[in-house]
Amino acid sequence: MDKISHLIDLNDFTPAQWNSIVTLAHEIMSAPMVYAGACRGKIMGTLFYEPSTRTQMSFQTAMLRLGGGIIGFDNPSTSSVAKGENLKDTTKIVSGYSDILVMRHPLEGASKAAALTADCHVINAGDGGHLHPTQTLTDLLTLREEKGSLSDLTVGFCGDLKNGRTVHSLLKALSCFAGNHFILVSTPELKVPMYIKDYISASGKSYEEYTSLEEAIPKLNVLYMTRIQRERFGSLEEYEQQKNVYCLDERKMRLAKKDMIVMHPLPRVDEIAIPVDDDPRAMYFKQANYGMYVRMALILSMLDYGLESKPLLSGKVMNTVSCTNPKCITHTEKYLPHSFRRSGDVLECEYCDERILI
Ligand code: ASP
Ligand code: CP
């Protein structure tokens, strides 16, 4: 195989590369049959340690539509993970059977850990509450198709901004385009993590934080609603306090601009009332459909067009230092090198981005 590239964080590629993937997705949408045999003979492995409808099935459909084949599991308990096999060995084996591996895992940094030993390209399909870069490619395609631009947008994010990995990845990506401004709507408990806010500021973009969706909605070009991520809470009680705080309904939609679009990575629970589905500004079902085309473009770009990515680890290995994030993959996969980027008095874990003061 030629040089292996990985997509763990969208920033592994440049904005010019994201644009070329989105442009290719647009071309595939307009002439899908041209690409029907483009990946004949190639195999994609999908390792889903966490539930999924859209990501798993859109990746699988994408590969099948390109003429390739698929293997994998959607429930680790039916694989040898149930016998205690570690991530390294599972990845090593399945990457030997595949040309491209797509992984979703509940722990942060798991895809990066897998990529360290994989013998083929690895794509992060969601690592805990950390990142979800292929959802972001889907979101960028949706914005380009439906708003005509990735710049000069006021984008509102509402819901679980702490644990919502789609929010983290999209904020990082949209920070790279000129003139974007972000309005972050959440309860105090579920605010965007500091490292993402610092990223926005370092990119020269601005954000405001609100607790009221009614106050924020009239200002927005795009509203990105999210589900409260029940599976990331320490207790059911904490989740119960947060659920149902925000619900986008027809009354709130009347406060919005006539051309504001509503996006949502889905699944929806109660945060968007069903009647909103009939509003022409509701874009979430179309958005999910764009996901399949963008994944076709991504697979093609990685397998056939030799897209180059950044190195997986660029910091310093310090095995005597432990990441302080209990959800970091380094705590369960103990053989992993503890690798950190240093920024002043702070070490940043290269798997989960947790900051450790030294
Ligand atoms: N499906 C998205 C994810 O896996 C959003 C969500 O689950 O709420 O991150
Ligand atoms: N948007 C998304 O990732 O959906 P699934 O969790 O169903 O894959």
mmCIF file of C-alpha atoms and ligand atoms in Angstrom:
data_model
loop_
_atom_site.group_PDB
_atom_site.id
_atom_site.type_symbol
_atom_site.label_atom_id
_atom_site.label_comp_id
_atom_site.label_asym_id
_atom_site.label_seq_id
_atom_site.Cartn_x
_atom_site.Cartn_y
_atom_site.Cartn_z
ATOM 1 C CA MET A 1 0.000 0.000 0.000
ATOM 2 C CA ASP A 2 1.133 3.587 -0.702
ATOM 3 C CA LYS A 3 1.558 6.066 2.113
ATOM 4 C CA ILE A 4 -1.085 5.589 4.812
ATOM 5 C CA SER A 5 -3.142 8.619 5.811
ATOM 6 C CA HIS A 6 -5.557 8.866 8.733
ATOM 7 C CA LEU A 7 -8.491 11.110 9.573
ATOM 8 C CA ILE A 8 -8.598 11.348 13.363
ATOM 9 C CA ASP A 9 -9.208 15.088 13.747
ATOM 10 C CA LEU A 10 -10.398 17.139 10.760
ATOM 11 C CA ASN A 11 -7.292 19.254 11.263
ATOM 12 C CA ASP A 12 -5.211 16.281 10.101
ATOM 13 C CA PHE A 13 -6.094 17.678 6.675
ATOM 14 C CA THR A 14 -5.914 21.280 5.479
ATOM 15 C CA PRO A 15 -8.985 23.427 4.722
ATOM 16 C CA ALA A 16 -7.993 23.137 1.036
ATOM 17 C CA GLN A 17 -8.228 19.332 1.372
ATOM 18 C CA TRP A 18 -11.661 19.601 3.125
ATOM 19 C CA ASN A 19 -12.795 21.780 0.240
ATOM 20 C CA SER A 20 -11.622 19.268 -2.324
ATOM 21 C CA ILE A 21 -13.502 16.441 -0.515
ATOM 22 C CA VAL A 22 -16.668 18.564 -0.361
ATOM 23 C CA THR A 23 -16.302 19.495 -4.039
ATOM 24 C CA LEU A 24 -15.828 15.850 -4.986
ATOM 25 C CA ALA A 25 -18.953 14.967 -2.948
ATOM 26 C CA HIS A 26 -20.881 17.549 -4.963
ATOM 27 C CA GLU A 27 -19.627 15.983 -8.212
ATOM 28 C CA ILE A 28 -20.547 12.494 -7.018
ATOM 29 C CA MET A 29 -24.063 13.715 -6.166
ATOM 30 C CA SER A 30 -24.542 15.026 -9.661
ATOM 31 C CA ALA A 31 -23.158 11.945 -11.456
ATOM 32 C CA PRO A 32 -23.016 8.968 -9.034
ATOM 33 C CA MET A 33 -22.707 6.342 -11.765
ATOM 34 C CA VAL A 34 -19.334 7.751 -12.876
ATOM 35 C CA TYR A 35 -17.914 6.567 -9.537
ATOM 36 C CA ALA A 36 -19.793 3.249 -9.315
ATOM 37 C CA GLY A 37 -16.731 1.034 -9.757
ATOM 38 C CA ALA A 38 -14.063 3.361 -8.386
ATOM 39 C CA CYS A 39 -13.230 1.164 -5.360
ATOM 40 C CA ARG A 40 -13.760 -2.268 -6.896
ATOM 41 C CA GLY A 41 -11.613 -4.802 -5.067
ATOM 42 C CA LYS A 42 -11.169 -2.596 -1.985
ATOM 43 C CA ILE A 43 -12.434 -3.553 1.478
ATOM 44 C CA MET A 44 -13.598 -1.293 4.285
ATOM 45 C CA GLY A 45 -13.619 -2.570 7.879
ATOM 46 C CA THR A 46 -16.090 -0.898 10.246
ATOM 47 C CA LEU A 47 -15.370 -1.391 13.941
ATOM 48 C CA PHE A 48 -18.219 0.132 15.942
ATOM 49 C CA TYR A 49 -17.740 -0.219 19.703
ATOM 50 C CA GLU A 50 -20.668 2.224 20.176
ATOM 51 C CA PRO A 51 -24.160 2.391 18.616
ATOM 52 C CA SER A 52 -24.685 4.151 15.289
ATOM 53 C CA THR A 53 -27.267 4.377 12.540
ATOM 54 C CA ARG A 54 -26.112 7.097 10.134
ATOM 55 C CA THR A 55 -22.329 6.944 10.381
ATOM 56 C CA GLN A 56 -22.021 3.199 10.112
ATOM 57 C CA MET A 57 -24.628 2.708 7.416
ATOM 58 C CA SER A 58 -23.622 5.726 5.346
ATOM 59 C CA PHE A 59 -19.997 4.542 5.357
ATOM 60 C CA GLN A 60 -21.065 1.055 4.388
ATOM 61 C CA THR A 61 -23.407 2.298 1.669
ATOM 62 C CA ALA A 62 -20.718 4.665 0.415
ATOM 63 C CA MET A 63 -18.237 1.801 -0.012
ATOM 64 C CA LEU A 64 -20.831 -0.456 -1.639
ATOM 65 C CA ARG A 65 -21.837 2.329 -4.053
ATOM 66 C CA LEU A 66 -18.159 2.712 -5.003
ATOM 67 C CA GLY A 67 -18.051 -0.989 -5.842
ATOM 68 C CA GLY A 68 -16.022 -2.061 -2.780
ATOM 69 C CA GLY A 69 -16.812 -4.563 -0.024
ATOM 70 C CA ILE A 70 -17.346 -4.292 3.728
ATOM 71 C CA ILE A 71 -16.508 -6.285 6.845
ATOM 72 C CA GLY A 72 -16.707 -5.460 10.538
ATOM 73 C CA PHE A 73 -18.837 -5.461 13.677
ATOM 74 C CA ASP A 74 -21.444 -3.127 15.088
ATOM 75 C CA ASN A 75 -21.387 -4.688 18.513
ATOM 76 C CA PRO A 76 -18.032 -5.647 20.045
ATOM 77 C CA SER A 77 -19.695 -8.315 22.185
ATOM 78 C CA THR A 78 -20.053 -10.476 19.064
ATOM 79 C CA SER A 79 -16.307 -10.199 18.358
ATOM 80 C CA SER A 80 -13.249 -11.375 20.286
ATOM 81 C CA VAL A 81 -13.291 -8.074 22.151
ATOM 82 C CA ALA A 82 -15.705 -10.008 24.408
ATOM 83 C CA LYS A 83 -12.830 -12.425 25.186
ATOM 84 C CA GLY A 84 -10.643 -9.546 26.332
ATOM 85 C CA GLU A 85 -8.763 -8.701 23.119
ATOM 86 C CA ASN A 86 -7.196 -5.252 23.275
ATOM 87 C CA LEU A 87 -7.650 -2.435 20.777
ATOM 88 C CA LYS A 88 -4.162 -2.845 19.375
ATOM 89 C CA ASP A 89 -4.607 -6.494 18.438
ATOM 90 C CA THR A 90 -8.124 -6.075 17.033
ATOM 91 C CA THR A 91 -6.972 -3.137 14.917
ATOM 92 C CA LYS A 92 -3.824 -4.899 13.766
ATOM 93 C CA ILE A 93 -5.788 -7.919 12.579
ATOM 94 C CA VAL A 94 -8.727 -6.147 10.903
ATOM 95 C CA SER A 95 -6.462 -3.555 9.270
ATOM 96 C CA GLY A 96 -4.591 -6.480 7.695
ATOM 97 C CA TYR A 97 -7.870 -7.631 6.103
ATOM 98 C CA SER A 98 -8.937 -4.133 4.980
ATOM 99 C CA ASP A 99 -7.841 -1.155 2.915
ATOM 100 C CA ILE A 100 -9.567 1.377 5.130
ATOM 101 C CA LEU A 101 -10.811 1.108 8.709
ATOM 102 C CA VAL A 102 -13.641 3.152 10.231
ATOM 103 C CA MET A 103 -13.809 3.136 14.022
ATOM 104 C CA ARG A 104 -16.235 4.430 16.635
ATOM 105 C CA HIS A 105 -15.374 3.960 20.299
ATOM 106 C CA PRO A 106 -16.644 5.323 23.642
ATOM 107 C CA LEU A 107 -13.175 6.361 24.832
ATOM 108 C CA GLU A 108 -11.485 9.587 23.777
ATOM 109 C CA GLY A 109 -8.435 9.132 21.580
ATOM 110 C CA ALA A 110 -9.327 5.534 20.659
ATOM 111 C CA SER A 111 -9.074 6.080 16.887
ATOM 112 C CA LYS A 112 -5.685 7.700 17.219
ATOM 113 C CA ALA A 113 -4.534 4.782 19.365
ATOM 114 C CA ALA A 114 -5.821 2.363 16.720
ATOM 115 C CA ALA A 115 -4.110 4.257 13.901
ATOM 116 C CA LEU A 116 -0.744 3.920 15.674
ATOM 117 C CA THR A 117 -0.644 0.205 14.896
ATOM 118 C CA ALA A 118 -2.979 -0.102 11.904
ATOM 119 C CA ASP A 119 -1.695 -1.391 8.569
ATOM 120 C CA CYS A 120 -4.240 0.681 6.612
ATOM 121 C CA HIS A 121 -5.949 4.082 6.660
ATOM 122 C CA VAL A 122 -8.012 4.790 9.812
ATOM 123 C CA ILE A 123 -11.010 7.119 10.038
ATOM 124 C CA ASN A 124 -12.391 8.343 13.355
ATOM 125 C CA ALA A 125 -16.175 7.841 13.328
ATOM 126 C CA GLY A 126 -16.512 9.322 16.841
ATOM 127 C CA ASP A 127 -14.282 8.900 19.903
ATOM 128 C CA GLY A 128 -16.253 9.387 23.113
ATOM 129 C CA GLY A 129 -17.239 13.001 23.698
ATOM 130 C CA HIS A 130 -14.155 14.210 21.839
ATOM 131 C CA LEU A 131 -14.384 14.494 18.019
ATOM 132 C CA HIS A 132 -16.428 13.341 15.016
ATOM 133 C CA PRO A 133 -14.627 14.632 11.913
ATOM 134 C CA THR A 134 -16.714 12.892 9.248
ATOM 135 C CA GLN A 135 -19.865 14.432 10.702
ATOM 136 C CA THR A 136 -18.094 17.746 10.204
ATOM 137 C CA LEU A 137 -17.406 16.973 6.535
ATOM 138 C CA THR A 138 -21.125 16.218 6.264
ATOM 139 C CA ASP A 139 -21.911 19.541 7.930
ATOM 140 C CA LEU A 140 -19.523 21.453 5.651
ATOM 141 C CA LEU A 141 -21.152 19.919 2.572
ATOM 142 C CA THR A 142 -24.600 20.822 3.968
ATOM 143 C CA LEU A 143 -23.518 24.421 4.564
ATOM 144 C CA ARG A 144 -21.965 24.730 1.101
ATOM 145 C CA GLU A 145 -25.055 23.304 -0.591
ATOM 146 C CA GLU A 146 -27.677 25.062 1.503
ATOM 147 C CA LYS A 147 -26.036 28.383 2.467
ATOM 148 C CA GLY A 148 -23.641 28.615 -0.472
ATOM 149 C CA SER A 149 -20.639 29.419 1.738
ATOM 150 C CA LEU A 150 -18.544 28.366 4.720
ATOM 151 C CA SER A 151 -17.653 31.966 5.619
ATOM 152 C CA ASP A 152 -19.366 35.009 7.125
ATOM 153 C CA LEU A 153 -21.902 32.909 9.007
ATOM 154 C CA THR A 154 -23.331 33.401 12.477
ATOM 155 C CA VAL A 155 -23.762 29.845 13.677
ATOM 156 C CA GLY A 156 -25.636 28.951 16.851
ATOM 157 C CA PHE A 157 -24.913 25.694 18.670
ATOM 158 C CA CYS A 158 -27.505 24.575 21.210
ATOM 159 C CA GLY A 159 -27.707 21.683 23.677
ATOM 160 C CA ASP A 160 -24.946 19.496 25.060
ATOM 161 C CA LEU A 161 -21.932 21.520 23.973
ATOM 162 C CA LYS A 162 -19.697 19.856 26.567
ATOM 163 C CA ASN A 163 -20.087 16.254 25.440
ATOM 164 C CA GLY A 164 -21.230 16.783 21.853
ATOM 165 C CA ARG A 165 -18.293 15.648 19.718
ATOM 166 C CA THR A 166 -19.953 16.922 16.520
ATOM 167 C CA VAL A 167 -19.997 20.410 18.044
ATOM 168 C CA HIS A 168 -16.292 20.290 18.917
ATOM 169 C CA SER A 169 -15.230 19.174 15.444
ATOM 170 C CA LEU A 170 -17.483 21.647 13.619
ATOM 171 C CA LEU A 171 -16.425 24.612 15.763
ATOM 172 C CA LYS A 172 -12.783 23.821 15.055
ATOM 173 C CA ALA A 173 -13.456 23.555 11.321
ATOM 174 C CA LEU A 174 -15.603 26.690 10.983
ATOM 175 C CA SER A 175 -13.003 28.669 12.939
ATOM 176 C CA CYS A 176 -10.766 28.282 9.889
ATOM 177 C CA PHE A 177 -13.080 30.299 7.610
ATOM 178 C CA ALA A 178 -13.215 34.096 7.512
ATOM 179 C CA GLY A 179 -15.953 36.080 9.175
ATOM 180 C CA ASN A 180 -17.653 33.308 11.148
ATOM 181 C CA HIS A 181 -19.131 34.104 14.562
ATOM 182 C CA PHE A 182 -20.460 31.561 17.050
ATOM 183 C CA ILE A 183 -23.342 31.781 19.531
ATOM 184 C CA LEU A 184 -23.090 28.988 22.074
ATOM 185 C CA VAL A 185 -26.391 28.201 23.812
ATOM 186 C CA SER A 186 -26.254 25.814 26.758
ATOM 187 C CA THR A 187 -26.780 25.447 30.487
ATOM 188 C CA PRO A 188 -23.733 26.415 32.613
ATOM 189 C CA GLU A 189 -23.023 22.695 33.159
ATOM 190 C CA LEU A 190 -22.864 21.832 29.457
ATOM 191 C CA LYS A 191 -20.716 24.637 28.033
ATOM 192 C CA VAL A 192 -18.158 24.144 25.249
ATOM 193 C CA PRO A 193 -14.801 22.928 26.710
ATOM 194 C CA MET A 194 -12.168 25.594 27.245
ATOM 195 C CA TYR A 195 -9.709 24.089 24.765
ATOM 196 C CA ILE A 196 -12.251 24.542 21.949
ATOM 197 C CA LYS A 197 -12.996 28.129 23.013
ATOM 198 C CA ASP A 198 -9.268 28.846 23.011
ATOM 199 C CA TYR A 199 -9.040 27.344 19.543
ATOM 200 C CA ILE A 200 -11.789 29.694 18.295
ATOM 201 C CA SER A 201 -10.030 32.720 19.800
ATOM 202 C CA ALA A 202 -6.608 31.665 18.506
ATOM 203 C CA SER A 203 -8.151 31.473 15.018
ATOM 204 C CA GLY A 204 -9.215 35.114 15.382
ATOM 205 C CA LYS A 205 -12.945 34.295 15.553
ATOM 206 C CA SER A 206 -15.446 35.441 18.180
ATOM 207 C CA TYR A 207 -18.110 33.695 20.219
ATOM 208 C CA GLU A 208 -20.819 34.612 22.714
ATOM 209 C CA GLU A 209 -22.402 32.351 25.322
ATOM 210 C CA TYR A 210 -26.160 32.356 25.981
ATOM 211 C CA THR A 211 -28.497 30.313 28.129
ATOM 212 C CA SER A 212 -31.666 31.324 26.237
ATOM 213 C CA LEU A 213 -32.402 29.934 22.782
ATOM 214 C CA GLU A 214 -35.180 32.537 22.291
ATOM 215 C CA GLU A 215 -32.666 35.348 22.714
ATOM 216 C CA ALA A 216 -30.109 33.796 20.395
ATOM 217 C CA ILE A 217 -32.261 32.525 17.540
ATOM 218 C CA PRO A 218 -33.079 35.849 15.780
ATOM 219 C CA LYS A 219 -29.347 36.480 15.215
ATOM 220 C CA LEU A 220 -28.531 33.199 13.476
ATOM 221 C CA ASN A 221 -27.869 32.127 9.879
ATOM 222 C CA VAL A 222 -27.567 28.520 11.044
ATOM 223 C CA LEU A 223 -28.857 26.761 14.160
ATOM 224 C CA TYR A 224 -27.049 23.518 15.033
ATOM 225 C CA MET A 225 -29.200 21.659 17.572
ATOM 226 C CA THR A 226 -27.792 18.733 19.560
ATOM 227 C CA ARG A 227 -29.016 15.953 21.814
ATOM 228 C CA ILE A 228 -28.128 15.827 25.507
ATOM 229 C CA GLN A 229 -25.591 12.969 25.470
ATOM 230 C CA ARG A 230 -27.101 10.693 28.129
ATOM 231 C CA GLU A 231 -24.371 8.056 27.771
ATOM 232 C CA ARG A 232 -21.636 10.541 28.746
ATOM 233 C CA PHE A 233 -23.133 11.489 32.158
ATOM 234 C CA GLY A 234 -21.819 10.147 35.437
ATOM 235 C CA SER A 235 -25.352 9.462 36.752
ATOM 236 C CA LEU A 236 -28.933 9.330 35.494
ATOM 237 C CA GLU A 237 -29.795 12.060 37.992
ATOM 238 C CA GLU A 238 -27.349 14.516 36.359
ATOM 239 C CA TYR A 239 -28.796 13.675 32.953
ATOM 240 C CA GLU A 240 -32.383 14.157 34.175
ATOM 241 C CA GLN A 241 -31.496 17.693 35.304
ATOM 242 C CA GLN A 242 -30.273 18.590 31.822
ATOM 243 C CA LYS A 243 -32.730 16.870 29.512
ATOM 244 C CA ASN A 244 -35.652 18.870 28.092
ATOM 245 C CA VAL A 245 -34.043 22.240 28.872
ATOM 246 C CA TYR A 246 -34.035 23.178 25.175
ATOM 247 C CA CYS A 247 -36.691 22.360 22.649
ATOM 248 C CA LEU A 248 -36.890 23.992 19.228
ATOM 249 C CA ASP A 249 -40.572 24.320 18.375
ATOM 250 C CA GLU A 250 -42.725 26.205 15.848
ATOM 251 C CA ARG A 251 -43.024 29.208 18.170
ATOM 252 C CA LYS A 252 -39.225 29.628 18.387
ATOM 253 C CA MET A 253 -38.906 29.088 14.624
ATOM 254 C CA ARG A 254 -41.128 32.147 14.135
ATOM 255 C CA LEU A 255 -38.412 34.228 15.862
ATOM 256 C CA ALA A 256 -35.744 33.075 13.385
ATOM 257 C CA LYS A 257 -34.614 34.617 10.098
ATOM 258 C CA LYS A 258 -36.568 33.440 7.049
ATOM 259 C CA ASP A 259 -33.414 31.855 5.605
ATOM 260 C CA MET A 260 -31.905 30.400 8.793
ATOM 261 C CA ILE A 261 -31.337 26.674 8.419
ATOM 262 C CA VAL A 262 -31.669 24.119 11.220
ATOM 263 C CA MET A 263 -29.056 21.392 11.338
ATOM 264 C CA HIS A 264 -28.749 18.454 13.755
ATOM 265 C CA PRO A 265 -26.332 15.503 13.517
ATOM 266 C CA LEU A 266 -29.156 13.212 14.748
ATOM 267 C CA PRO A 267 -30.399 11.125 16.490
ATOM 268 C CA ARG A 268 -33.017 13.550 17.801
ATOM 269 C CA VAL A 269 -34.592 12.854 21.183
ATOM 270 C CA ASP A 270 -36.859 15.732 22.339
ATOM 271 C CA GLU A 271 -34.846 18.805 21.400
ATOM 272 C CA ILE A 272 -36.674 19.453 18.114
ATOM 273 C CA ALA A 273 -40.478 19.203 18.092
ATOM 274 C CA ILE A 274 -41.769 16.947 15.310
ATOM 275 C CA PRO A 275 -43.830 19.703 13.546
ATOM 276 C CA VAL A 276 -40.558 21.598 12.859
ATOM 277 C CA ASP A 277 -39.732 18.789 10.371
ATOM 278 C CA ASP A 278 -42.252 20.346 7.963
ATOM 279 C CA ASP A 279 -40.574 23.770 8.047
ATOM 280 C CA PRO A 280 -38.534 24.215 4.830
ATOM 281 C CA ARG A 281 -35.668 25.523 6.985
ATOM 282 C CA ALA A 282 -35.301 22.101 8.692
ATOM 283 C CA MET A 283 -32.259 20.586 7.011
ATOM 284 C CA TYR A 284 -31.379 17.632 9.248
ATOM 285 C CA PHE A 285 -32.734 14.795 7.139
ATOM 286 C CA LYS A 286 -31.122 16.211 4.013
ATOM 287 C CA GLN A 287 -27.923 16.678 6.047
ATOM 288 C CA ALA A 288 -27.860 12.948 6.904
ATOM 289 C CA ASN A 289 -28.212 12.158 3.207
ATOM 290 C CA TYR A 290 -25.303 14.431 2.313
ATOM 291 C CA GLY A 291 -23.277 12.297 4.756
ATOM 292 C CA MET A 292 -23.285 9.357 2.395
ATOM 293 C CA TYR A 293 -21.910 11.395 -0.530
ATOM 294 C CA VAL A 294 -19.232 13.060 1.550
ATOM 295 C CA ARG A 295 -18.108 9.652 2.816
ATOM 296 C CA MET A 296 -17.899 8.377 -0.764
ATOM 297 C CA ALA A 297 -15.687 11.374 -1.525
ATOM 298 C CA LEU A 298 -13.583 10.770 1.583
ATOM 299 C CA ILE A 299 -13.045 7.065 0.860
ATOM 300 C CA LEU A 300 -12.063 7.845 -2.734
ATOM 301 C CA SER A 301 -9.756 10.653 -1.677
ATOM 302 C CA MET A 302 -7.956 8.479 0.870
ATOM 303 C CA LEU A 303 -7.752 5.286 -1.188
ATOM 304 C CA ASP A 304 -7.321 6.496 -4.744
ATOM 305 C CA TYR A 305 -6.115 10.047 -4.646
ATOM 306 C CA GLY A 306 -3.501 9.560 -1.892
ATOM 307 C CA LEU A 307 -4.634 12.358 0.424
ATOM 308 C CA GLU A 308 -1.780 13.158 2.811
ATOM 309 C CA SER A 309 -2.416 13.677 6.534
ATOM 310 C CA LYS A 310 -0.383 15.030 9.447
ATOM 311 C CA PRO A 311 1.731 12.686 11.636
ATOM 312 C CA LEU A 312 -0.249 11.019 14.439
ATOM 313 C CA LEU A 313 2.024 12.057 17.301
ATOM 314 C CA SER A 314 4.196 15.144 17.158
ATOM 315 C CA GLY A 315 4.772 15.879 20.864
ATOM 316 C CA LYS A 316 6.968 14.259 23.480
ATOM 317 C CA VAL A 317 6.548 10.816 25.000
ATOM 318 C CA MET A 318 6.507 11.039 28.835
ATOM 319 C CA ASN A 319 5.447 7.696 30.176
ATOM 320 C CA THR A 320 5.736 8.824 33.797
ATOM 321 C CA VAL A 321 2.939 11.385 33.262
ATOM 322 C CA SER A 322 -0.694 10.179 33.213
ATOM 323 C CA CYS A 323 -3.534 11.923 31.426
ATOM 324 C CA THR A 324 -6.015 13.311 33.985
ATOM 325 C CA ASN A 325 -9.052 12.642 31.778
ATOM 326 C CA PRO A 326 -10.618 9.391 33.079
ATOM 327 C CA LYS A 327 -12.198 8.819 29.651
ATOM 328 C CA CYS A 328 -8.848 8.911 27.826
ATOM 329 C CA ILE A 329 -7.925 5.718 25.962
ATOM 330 C CA THR A 330 -4.471 5.658 27.626
ATOM 331 C CA HIS A 331 -6.067 4.387 30.871
ATOM 332 C CA THR A 332 -7.438 1.168 29.386
ATOM 333 C CA GLU A 333 -4.851 0.512 26.654
ATOM 334 C CA LYS A 334 -1.853 0.632 28.948
ATOM 335 C CA TYR A 335 0.810 -0.126 26.315
ATOM 336 C CA LEU A 336 0.212 3.222 24.565
ATOM 337 C CA PRO A 337 3.013 5.794 24.669
ATOM 338 C CA HIS A 338 1.905 8.778 26.820
ATOM 339 C CA SER A 339 2.486 11.581 24.384
ATOM 340 C CA PHE A 340 1.943 15.287 25.081
ATOM 341 C CA ARG A 341 2.245 18.632 23.328
ATOM 342 C CA ARG A 342 3.737 21.295 25.561
ATOM 343 C CA SER A 343 2.368 24.810 25.679
ATOM 344 C CA GLY A 344 3.937 26.902 28.451
ATOM 345 C CA ASP A 345 3.111 25.274 31.801
ATOM 346 C CA VAL A 346 0.531 23.011 30.256
ATOM 347 C CA LEU A 347 0.823 19.555 28.736
ATOM 348 C CA GLU A 348 -1.889 18.559 26.244
ATOM 349 C CA CYS A 349 -2.617 14.875 25.851
ATOM 350 C CA GLU A 350 -2.201 13.964 22.179
ATOM 351 C CA TYR A 351 -5.051 11.442 22.339
ATOM 352 C CA CYS A 352 -7.865 13.400 24.018
ATOM 353 C CA ASP A 353 -6.607 17.046 24.196
ATOM 354 C CA GLU A 354 -6.916 17.099 28.023
ATOM 355 C CA ARG A 355 -4.792 19.826 29.573
ATOM 356 C CA ILE A 356 -2.523 18.988 32.479
ATOM 357 C CA LEU A 357 -0.843 21.707 34.521
ATOM 358 C CA ILE A 358 2.805 20.936 35.328
HETATM 359 N N1 ASP B 1 -24.658 10.900 16.145
HETATM 360 C C1 ASP B 1 -23.839 11.949 16.673
HETATM 361 C C2 ASP B 1 -22.638 11.338 17.375
HETATM 362 O O1 ASP B 1 -22.447 10.151 17.309
HETATM 363 C C3 ASP B 1 -24.612 12.858 17.568
HETATM 364 C C4 ASP B 1 -25.302 12.209 18.732
HETATM 365 O O2 ASP B 1 -25.170 10.984 18.949
HETATM 366 O O3 ASP B 1 -25.986 12.929 19.445
HETATM 367 O O4 ASP B 1 -21.884 12.063 17.973
HETATM 368 N N1 CP B 2 -24.710 11.636 13.208
HETATM 369 C C1 CP B 2 -24.334 10.429 13.675
HETATM 370 O O1 CP B 2 -23.171 10.210 13.961
HETATM 371 O O2 CP B 2 -25.337 9.521 13.762
HETATM 372 P P1 CP B 2 -25.167 8.041 14.319
HETATM 373 O O3 CP B 2 -24.784 8.163 15.773
HETATM 374 O O4 CP B 2 -26.500 7.404 14.122
HETATM 375 O O5 CP B 2 -24.074 7.381 13.550
#
